[in-house]
């Protein structure tokens, strides 16, 4: 997996190796203990996310690109089913359909999405935006 200036690789044992520009995701040493039993890796322009087998999600890299999950950390500790990334943000859907957004505020602020919580089936992402759809075809887009 790659960001604009770093790489992350999932090893056969489920651990993660990172290299490249440290502040853009090339250094994951601060969360190495959390990066065990990783199932999937995701990237934005300058950050990475790793989803573990238990559904917990951990991120690193540039805060403005989704590398800082402090505000949503409790929502990412388990049951994350799907992860999507734009250029500077991430979106995750939990097993119960709850949406979690973090990264660039222009790509993570959306009041209209509140009515779709628990109903979202899929998200599509571009470099600067997201679109979410429900089973009945209702959709909403947000971003820059």
Tab-separated table of N, CA and C in Angstrom:
chain	number	residue	atom	x	y	z
A	1	UNK	N	0.866	-1.153	0.000
A	1	UNK	CA	0.000	0.000	0.000
A	1	UNK	C	0.919	1.224	0.000
A	2	UNK	N	0.486	2.315	-0.632
A	2	UNK	CA	1.356	3.489	-0.652
A	2	UNK	C	0.585	4.779	-0.433
A	3	UNK	N	1.271	5.720	0.200
A	3	UNK	CA	0.798	7.097	0.276
A	3	UNK	C	1.630	7.851	-0.756
A	4	UNK	N	1.602	9.162	-0.737
A	4	UNK	CA	2.364	9.888	-1.752
A	4	UNK	C	3.877	9.740	-1.579
A	5	UNK	N	4.347	9.497	-0.356
A	5	UNK	CA	5.790	9.414	-0.128
A	5	UNK	C	6.193	8.335	0.866
A	6	UNK	N	5.358	7.304	1.030
A	6	UNK	CA	5.680	6.230	1.968
A	6	UNK	C	4.972	4.944	1.531
A	7	UNK	N	5.431	3.853	2.096
A	7	UNK	CA	4.857	2.549	1.814
A	7	UNK	C	4.548	1.832	3.123
A	8	UNK	N	3.560	0.947	3.074
A	8	UNK	CA	3.239	0.064	4.196
A	8	UNK	C	2.954	-1.304	3.598
A	9	UNK	N	3.503	-2.333	4.215
A	9	UNK	CA	3.298	-3.694	3.722
A	9	UNK	C	2.851	-4.589	4.857
A	10	UNK	N	1.858	-5.419	4.562
A	10	UNK	CA	1.378	-6.415	5.514
A	10	UNK	C	2.217	-7.667	5.325
A	11	UNK	N	2.836	-8.127	6.392
A	11	UNK	CA	3.667	-9.326	6.350
A	11	UNK	C	2.800	-10.577	6.536
A	12	UNK	N	3.348	-11.719	6.192
A	12	UNK	CA	2.620	-12.990	6.289
A	12	UNK	C	2.127	-13.262	7.712
A	13	UNK	N	2.849	-12.780	8.720
A	13	UNK	CA	2.443	-13.013	10.112
A	13	UNK	C	1.426	-11.978	10.623
A	14	UNK	N	0.975	-11.063	9.739
A	14	UNK	CA	-0.005	-10.059	10.124
A	14	UNK	C	0.581	-8.784	10.687
A	15	UNK	N	1.892	-8.685	10.780
A	15	UNK	CA	2.521	-7.444	11.229
A	15	UNK	C	2.649	-6.498	10.035
A	16	UNK	N	3.121	-5.272	10.293
A	16	UNK	CA	3.218	-4.260	9.243
A	16	UNK	C	4.615	-3.656	9.228
A	17	UNK	N	5.151	-3.472	8.033
A	17	UNK	CA	6.412	-2.768	7.832
A	17	UNK	C	6.122	-1.469	7.103
A	18	UNK	N	6.791	-0.370	7.506
A	18	UNK	CA	6.599	0.933	6.875
A	18	UNK	C	7.946	1.529	6.510
A	19	UNK	N	7.978	2.286	5.418
A	19	UNK	CA	9.177	3.010	5.053
A	19	UNK	C	8.800	4.189	4.172
A	20	UNK	N	9.687	5.180	4.144
A	20	UNK	CA	9.446	6.405	3.383
A	20	UNK	C	9.509	7.600	4.313
A	21	UNK	N	8.896	8.705	3.897
A	21	UNK	CA	8.891	9.914	4.713
A	21	UNK	C	8.079	9.653	5.984
A	22	UNK	N	8.745	9.773	7.122
A	22	UNK	CA	8.160	9.387	8.412
A	22	UNK	C	6.829	10.064	8.704
A	23	UNK	N	6.775	11.390	8.562
A	23	UNK	CA	5.545	12.106	8.933
A	23	UNK	C	4.385	11.864	7.971
A	24	UNK	N	4.628	11.209	6.859
A	24	UNK	CA	3.569	10.886	5.894
A	24	UNK	C	3.283	9.394	5.874
A	25	UNK	N	3.585	8.724	6.984
A	25	UNK	CA	3.252	7.313	7.127
A	25	UNK	C	4.412	6.345	7.007
A	26	UNK	N	5.607	6.849	6.781
A	26	UNK	CA	6.765	5.976	6.625
A	26	UNK	C	7.329	5.444	7.925
A	27	UNK	N	6.775	5.860	9.053
A	27	UNK	CA	7.237	5.401	10.366
A	27	UNK	C	6.028	5.011	11.218
A	28	UNK	N	5.871	3.726	11.467
A	28	UNK	CA	4.744	3.250	12.278
A	28	UNK	C	5.224	2.667	13.607
A	29	UNK	N	6.457	2.955	13.985
A	29	UNK	CA	7.012	2.385	15.219
A	29	UNK	C	6.218	2.743	16.462
A	30	UNK	N	5.583	3.908	16.491
A	30	UNK	CA	4.831	4.338	17.683
A	30	UNK	C	3.635	3.422	17.963
A	31	UNK	N	3.142	2.719	16.948
A	31	UNK	CA	1.985	1.841	17.160
A	31	UNK	C	2.276	0.398	16.744
A	32	UNK	N	3.535	0.022	16.715
A	32	UNK	CA	3.915	-1.332	16.307
A	32	UNK	C	3.166	-2.403	17.090
A	33	UNK	N	2.982	-2.200	18.384
A	33	UNK	CA	2.283	-3.199	19.198
A	33	UNK	C	0.825	-3.365	18.783
A	34	UNK	N	0.224	-2.317	18.238
A	34	UNK	CA	-1.156	-2.398	17.772
A	34	UNK	C	-1.265	-3.054	16.395
A	35	UNK	N	-0.172	-3.066	15.662
A	35	UNK	CA	-0.185	-3.575	14.287
A	35	UNK	C	0.158	-5.066	14.236
A	36	UNK	N	-0.642	-5.845	14.908
A	36	UNK	CA	-0.526	-7.303	14.918
A	36	UNK	C	-1.835	-7.868	14.390
A	37	UNK	N	-1.775	-9.015	13.731
A	37	UNK	CA	-2.963	-9.655	13.156
A	37	UNK	C	-3.726	-8.705	12.239
A	38	UNK	N	-2.986	-7.944	11.430
A	38	UNK	CA	-3.589	-7.002	10.490
A	38	UNK	C	-4.157	-7.767	9.304
A	39	UNK	N	-5.388	-7.439	8.959
A	39	UNK	CA	-6.058	-8.074	7.820
A	39	UNK	C	-5.887	-7.246	6.548
A	40	UNK	N	-6.062	-5.914	6.640
A	40	UNK	CA	-6.025	-5.059	5.456
A	40	UNK	C	-5.345	-3.734	5.765
A	41	UNK	N	-4.709	-3.162	4.750
A	41	UNK	CA	-4.122	-1.833	4.836
A	41	UNK	C	-4.833	-0.905	3.870
A	42	UNK	N	-4.928	0.379	4.241
A	42	UNK	CA	-5.566	1.396	3.416
A	42	UNK	C	-4.681	2.632	3.458
A	43	UNK	N	-4.778	3.476	2.441
A	43	UNK	CA	-3.959	4.687	2.439
A	43	UNK	C	-4.730	5.884	1.918
A	44	UNK	N	-4.367	7.031	2.458
A	44	UNK	CA	-4.790	8.316	1.913
A	44	UNK	C	-3.522	8.931	1.317
A	45	UNK	N	-3.540	10.195	1.026
A	45	UNK	CA	-2.368	10.831	0.417
A	45	UNK	C	-1.144	10.776	1.331
A	46	UNK	N	-1.350	10.954	2.651
A	46	UNK	CA	-0.202	11.028	3.552
A	46	UNK	C	-0.413	10.277	4.867
A	47	UNK	N	-1.255	9.247	4.840
A	47	UNK	CA	-1.511	8.470	6.058
A	47	UNK	C	-1.943	7.057	5.688
A	48	UNK	N	-1.893	6.182	6.686
A	48	UNK	CA	-2.295	4.784	6.508
A	48	UNK	C	-3.276	4.372	7.593
A	49	UNK	N	-4.058	3.356	7.290
A	49	UNK	CA	-4.946	2.730	8.268
A	49	UNK	C	-4.760	1.233	8.149
A	50	UNK	N	-4.783	0.543	9.281
A	50	UNK	CA	-4.654	-0.919	9.304
A	50	UNK	C	-5.842	-1.493	10.062
A	51	UNK	N	-6.570	-2.410	9.410
A	51	UNK	CA	-7.711	-3.069	10.065
A	51	UNK	C	-7.274	-4.459	10.489
A	52	UNK	N	-7.398	-4.715	11.786
A	52	UNK	CA	-6.991	-6.006	12.328
A	52	UNK	C	-8.096	-7.049	12.168
A	53	UNK	N	-7.742	-8.289	12.420
A	53	UNK	CA	-8.684	-9.403	12.356
A	53	UNK	C	-9.864	-9.176	13.308
A	54	UNK	N	-9.624	-8.543	14.459
A	54	UNK	CA	-10.694	-8.302	15.433
A	54	UNK	C	-11.563	-7.091	15.092
A	55	UNK	N	-11.297	-6.440	13.943
A	55	UNK	CA	-12.089	-5.293	13.522
A	55	UNK	C	-11.611	-3.962	14.049
A	56	UNK	N	-10.566	-3.939	14.867
A	56	UNK	CA	-10.006	-2.680	15.352
A	56	UNK	C	-9.218	-2.020	14.231
A	57	UNK	N	-9.208	-0.689	14.218
A	57	UNK	CA	-8.532	0.069	13.174
A	57	UNK	C	-7.527	1.016	13.805
A	58	UNK	N	-6.320	1.043	13.271
A	58	UNK	CA	-5.257	1.911	13.772
A	58	UNK	C	-4.675	2.700	12.618
A	59	UNK	N	-4.368	3.982	12.861
A	59	UNK	CA	-3.874	4.869	11.804
A	59	UNK	C	-2.583	5.550	12.216
A	60	UNK	N	-1.830	5.966	11.206
A	60	UNK	CA	-0.603	6.721	11.436
A	60	UNK	C	-0.305	7.542	10.192
A	61	UNK	N	0.539	8.556	10.379
A	61	UNK	CA	0.905	9.457	9.294
A	61	UNK	C	0.432	10.869	9.595
A	62	UNK	N	0.249	11.660	8.562
A	62	UNK	CA	-0.143	13.053	8.701
A	62	UNK	C	-1.564	13.180	9.263
A	63	UNK	N	-1.716	13.967	10.322
A	63	UNK	CA	-3.025	14.130	10.971
A	63	UNK	C	-4.071	14.682	10.010
A	64	UNK	N	-3.695	15.628	9.174
A	64	UNK	CA	-4.624	16.238	8.234
A	64	UNK	C	-5.061	15.324	7.111
A	65	UNK	N	-4.411	14.174	7.000
A	65	UNK	CA	-4.769	13.187	5.981
A	65	UNK	C	-5.371	11.926	6.597
A	66	UNK	N	-5.689	11.978	7.884
A	66	UNK	CA	-6.315	10.837	8.552
A	66	UNK	C	-5.404	10.039	9.451
A	67	UNK	N	-4.182	10.495	9.679
A	67	UNK	CA	-3.244	9.768	10.519
A	67	UNK	C	-3.495	9.907	12.007
A	68	UNK	N	-4.392	10.809	12.396
A	68	UNK	CA	-4.715	11.026	13.805
A	68	UNK	C	-6.188	10.687	14.028
A	69	UNK	N	-6.459	9.680	14.842
A	69	UNK	CA	-7.835	9.249	15.100
A	69	UNK	C	-8.301	9.579	16.517
A	70	UNK	N	-7.595	10.472	17.194
A	70	UNK	CA	-7.898	10.759	18.598
A	70	UNK	C	-9.378	11.066	18.841
A	71	UNK	N	-10.010	11.849	17.984
A	71	UNK	CA	-11.406	12.242	18.188
A	71	UNK	C	-12.392	11.099	17.982
A	72	UNK	N	-11.998	10.072	17.243
A	72	UNK	CA	-12.918	8.959	16.939
A	72	UNK	C	-12.380	7.609	17.396
A	73	UNK	N	-11.298	7.627	18.143
A	73	UNK	CA	-10.601	6.400	18.532
A	73	UNK	C	-11.520	5.345	19.150
A	74	UNK	N	-12.408	5.750	20.042
A	74	UNK	CA	-13.271	4.770	20.706
A	74	UNK	C	-14.208	4.065	19.720
A	75	UNK	N	-14.534	4.714	18.617
A	75	UNK	CA	-15.416	4.127	17.612
A	75	UNK	C	-14.680	3.159	16.681
A	76	UNK	N	-13.359	3.166	16.759
A	76	UNK	CA	-12.554	2.339	15.857
A	76	UNK	C	-11.911	1.134	16.538
A	77	UNK	N	-12.235	0.896	17.804
A	77	UNK	CA	-11.573	-0.172	18.562
A	77	UNK	C	-12.070	-1.577	18.239
A	78	UNK	N	-13.236	-1.711	17.612
A	78	UNK	CA	-13.724	-3.035	17.236
A	78	UNK	C	-14.847	-2.920	16.219
A	79	UNK	N	-15.133	-4.032	15.569
A	79	UNK	CA	-16.280	-4.163	14.671
A	79	UNK	C	-16.261	-3.270	13.437
A	80	UNK	N	-15.095	-2.863	12.963
A	80	UNK	CA	-15.025	-2.120	11.706
A	80	UNK	C	-15.085	-3.135	10.566
A	81	UNK	N	-16.065	-2.958	9.685
A	81	UNK	CA	-16.268	-3.899	8.589
A	81	UNK	C	-15.639	-3.424	7.288
A	82	UNK	N	-15.732	-2.116	7.002
A	82	UNK	CA	-15.229	-1.576	5.737
A	82	UNK	C	-14.526	-0.252	5.977
A	83	UNK	N	-13.496	0.012	5.176
A	83	UNK	CA	-12.755	1.266	5.265
A	83	UNK	C	-12.600	1.817	3.854
A	84	UNK	N	-12.757	3.133	3.729
A	84	UNK	CA	-12.618	3.814	2.439
A	84	UNK	C	-11.721	5.019	2.658
A	85	UNK	N	-10.978	5.411	1.633
A	85	UNK	CA	-10.104	6.562	1.780
A	85	UNK	C	-10.220	7.501	0.595
A	86	UNK	N	-10.158	8.786	0.911
A	86	UNK	CA	-10.051	9.821	-0.109
A	86	UNK	C	-8.607	10.312	-0.046
A	87	UNK	N	-8.312	11.408	-0.672
A	87	UNK	CA	-6.949	11.927	-0.629
A	87	UNK	C	-6.491	12.312	0.762
A	88	UNK	N	-7.409	12.855	1.561
A	88	UNK	CA	-7.024	13.377	2.873
A	88	UNK	C	-7.930	12.966	4.018
A	89	UNK	N	-8.672	11.880	3.866
A	89	UNK	CA	-9.573	11.454	4.940
A	89	UNK	C	-9.899	9.978	4.783
A	90	UNK	N	-10.459	9.433	5.851
A	90	UNK	CA	-10.925	8.040	5.846
A	90	UNK	C	-12.382	8.005	6.286
A	91	UNK	N	-13.079	6.984	5.836
A	91	UNK	CA	-14.438	6.698	6.280
A	91	UNK	C	-14.481	5.215	6.603
A	92	UNK	N	-15.123	4.864	7.701
A	92	UNK	CA	-15.249	3.457	8.081
A	92	UNK	C	-16.707	3.169	8.420
A	93	UNK	N	-17.128	1.951	8.108
A	93	UNK	CA	-18.462	1.492	8.462
A	93	UNK	C	-18.301	0.319	9.417
A	94	UNK	N	-18.987	0.404	10.560
A	94	UNK	CA	-18.933	-0.680	11.535
A	94	UNK	C	-19.909	-1.783	11.133
A	95	UNK	N	-19.821	-2.919	11.808
A	95	UNK	CA	-20.712	-4.039	11.507
A	95	UNK	C	-22.187	-3.680	11.650
A	96	UNK	N	-22.504	-2.722	12.541
A	96	UNK	CA	-23.901	-2.313	12.711
A	96	UNK	C	-24.280	-1.131	11.815
A	97	UNK	N	-23.406	-0.781	10.856
A	97	UNK	CA	-23.721	0.245	9.872
A	97	UNK	C	-23.406	1.668	10.277
A	98	UNK	N	-22.763	1.870	11.407
A	98	UNK	CA	-22.414	3.223	11.836
A	98	UNK	C	-21.236	3.748	11.017
A	99	UNK	N	-21.298	5.016	10.671
A	99	UNK	CA	-20.262	5.663	9.880
A	99	UNK	C	-19.321	6.441	10.787
A	100	UNK	N	-18.021	6.300	10.558
A	100	UNK	CA	-17.013	7.042	11.302
A	100	UNK	C	-16.140	7.758	10.274
A	101	UNK	N	-15.938	9.070	10.458
A	101	UNK	CA	-15.144	9.890	9.545
A	101	UNK	C	-14.021	10.576	10.298
A	102	UNK	N	-12.845	10.673	9.689
A	102	UNK	CA	-11.743	11.416	10.284
A	102	UNK	C	-10.755	11.816	9.198
A	103	UNK	N	-9.965	12.842	9.512
A	103	UNK	CA	-8.992	13.379	8.570
A	103	UNK	C	-9.283	14.842	8.307
A	104	UNK	N	-9.118	15.279	7.070
A	104	UNK	CA	-9.334	16.659	6.679
A	104	UNK	C	-10.774	17.071	6.965
A	105	UNK	N	-10.991	18.146	7.744
A	105	UNK	CA	-12.349	18.575	8.082
A	105	UNK	C	-13.242	18.858	6.872
A	106	UNK	N	-12.674	19.284	5.753
A	106	UNK	CA	-13.479	19.540	4.558
A	106	UNK	C	-14.091	18.248	4.015
A	107	UNK	N	-13.494	17.118	4.360
A	107	UNK	CA	-13.973	15.840	3.856
A	107	UNK	C	-14.646	14.992	4.930
A	108	UNK	N	-14.767	15.523	6.146
A	108	UNK	CA	-15.341	14.722	7.226
A	108	UNK	C	-16.516	15.381	7.928
A	109	UNK	N	-16.891	16.579	7.558
A	109	UNK	CA	-18.026	17.262	8.181
A	109	UNK	C	-19.256	17.087	7.308
A	110	UNK	N	-20.275	16.465	7.873
A	110	UNK	CA	-21.500	16.286	7.101
A	110	UNK	C	-22.681	16.048	8.022
A	111	UNK	N	-23.505	17.029	8.158
A	111	UNK	CA	-24.689	16.901	8.992
A	111	UNK	C	-25.730	15.989	8.334
A	112	UNK	N	-25.844	16.037	7.004
A	112	UNK	CA	-26.860	15.267	6.278
A	112	UNK	C	-26.684	13.763	6.441
A	113	UNK	N	-25.500	13.319	6.774
A	113	UNK	CA	-25.224	11.880	6.896
A	113	UNK	C	-25.874	11.291	8.143
A	114	UNK	N	-26.210	12.122	9.116
A	114	UNK	CA	-26.813	11.636	10.368
A	114	UNK	C	-28.036	10.748	10.113
A	115	UNK	N	-28.850	11.106	9.130
A	115	UNK	CA	-30.062	10.329	8.861
A	115	UNK	C	-29.761	8.966	8.248
A	116	UNK	N	-28.537	8.756	7.784
A	116	UNK	CA	-28.175	7.487	7.152
A	116	UNK	C	-27.446	6.529	8.092
A	117	UNK	N	-27.137	6.972	9.310
A	117	UNK	CA	-26.420	6.099	10.246
A	117	UNK	C	-27.170	4.784	10.439
A	118	UNK	N	-26.461	3.706	10.346
A	118	UNK	CA	-27.034	2.386	10.513
A	118	UNK	C	-27.636	1.826	9.241
A	119	UNK	N	-27.661	2.613	8.169
A	119	UNK	CA	-28.289	2.187	6.920
A	119	UNK	C	-27.310	2.121	5.745
A	120	UNK	N	-26.100	2.592	5.917
A	120	UNK	CA	-25.153	2.695	4.806
A	120	UNK	C	-24.662	1.315	4.386
A	121	UNK	N	-24.734	1.058	3.090
A	121	UNK	CA	-24.238	-0.196	2.532
A	121	UNK	C	-22.861	-0.050	1.913
A	122	UNK	N	-22.641	1.077	1.236
A	122	UNK	CA	-21.374	1.228	0.530
A	122	UNK	C	-21.008	2.696	0.410
A	123	UNK	N	-19.705	2.938	0.329
A	123	UNK	CA	-19.182	4.281	0.140
A	123	UNK	C	-18.230	4.258	-1.052
A	124	UNK	N	-18.299	5.299	-1.836
A	124	UNK	CA	-17.348	5.496	-2.927
A	124	UNK	C	-16.546	6.744	-2.603
A	125	UNK	N	-15.262	6.737	-2.967
A	125	UNK	CA	-14.399	7.872	-2.649
A	125	UNK	C	-13.658	8.357	-3.886
A	126	UNK	N	-13.454	9.663	-3.947
A	126	UNK	CA	-12.570	10.271	-4.934
A	126	UNK	C	-11.443	10.929	-4.154
A	127	UNK	N	-10.619	11.675	-4.808
A	127	UNK	CA	-9.517	12.339	-4.129
A	127	UNK	C	-10.002	13.328	-3.072
A	128	UNK	N	-11.135	13.999	-3.323
A	128	UNK	CA	-11.595	15.053	-2.422
A	128	UNK	C	-13.000	14.865	-1.863
A	129	UNK	N	-13.627	13.715	-2.084
A	129	UNK	CA	-15.002	13.568	-1.623
A	129	UNK	C	-15.387	12.106	-1.402
A	130	UNK	N	-16.542	11.934	-0.754
A	130	UNK	CA	-17.139	10.624	-0.526
A	130	UNK	C	-18.597	10.667	-0.961
A	131	UNK	N	-19.148	9.516	-1.304
A	131	UNK	CA	-20.573	9.349	-1.541
A	131	UNK	C	-21.000	8.061	-0.848
A	132	UNK	N	-22.072	8.126	-0.063
A	132	UNK	CA	-22.587	6.957	0.646
A	132	UNK	C	-23.956	6.594	0.096
A	133	UNK	N	-24.228	5.276	0.006
A	133	UNK	CA	-25.518	4.784	-0.475
A	133	UNK	C	-26.123	3.797	0.514
A	134	UNK	N	-27.450	3.812	0.590
A	134	UNK	CA	-28.196	2.869	1.419
A	134	UNK	C	-28.856	1.835	0.513
A	135	UNK	N	-29.484	0.820	1.117
A	135	UNK	CA	-30.131	-0.251	0.358
A	135	UNK	C	-31.251	0.267	-0.534
A	136	UNK	N	-31.943	1.318	-0.120
A	136	UNK	CA	-33.039	1.840	-0.940
A	136	UNK	C	-32.575	2.808	-2.018
A	137	UNK	N	-31.239	2.947	-2.174
A	137	UNK	CA	-30.704	3.813	-3.218
A	137	UNK	C	-30.487	5.252	-2.810
A	138	UNK	N	-30.849	5.584	-1.581
A	138	UNK	CA	-30.608	6.931	-1.097
A	138	UNK	C	-29.106	7.176	-1.042
A	139	UNK	N	-28.682	8.317	-1.516
A	139	UNK	CA	-27.266	8.635	-1.502
A	139	UNK	C	-27.026	10.045	-1.024
A	140	UNK	N	-25.856	10.264	-0.506
A	140	UNK	CA	-25.453	11.602	-0.102
A	140	UNK	C	-23.959	11.733	-0.351
A	141	UNK	N	-23.564	12.891	-0.867
A	141	UNK	CA	-22.149	13.148	-1.171
A	141	UNK	C	-21.659	14.295	-0.300
A	142	UNK	N	-20.378	14.274	0.015
A	142	UNK	CA	-19.766	15.342	0.783
A	142	UNK	C	-18.285	15.403	0.481
A	143	UNK	N	-17.694	16.545	0.784
A	143	UNK	CA	-16.272	16.771	0.559
A	143	UNK	C	-16.024	18.097	-0.107
A	144	UNK	N	-14.788	18.283	-0.495
A	144	UNK	CA	-14.386	19.558	-1.103
A	144	UNK	C	-14.771	19.624	-2.555
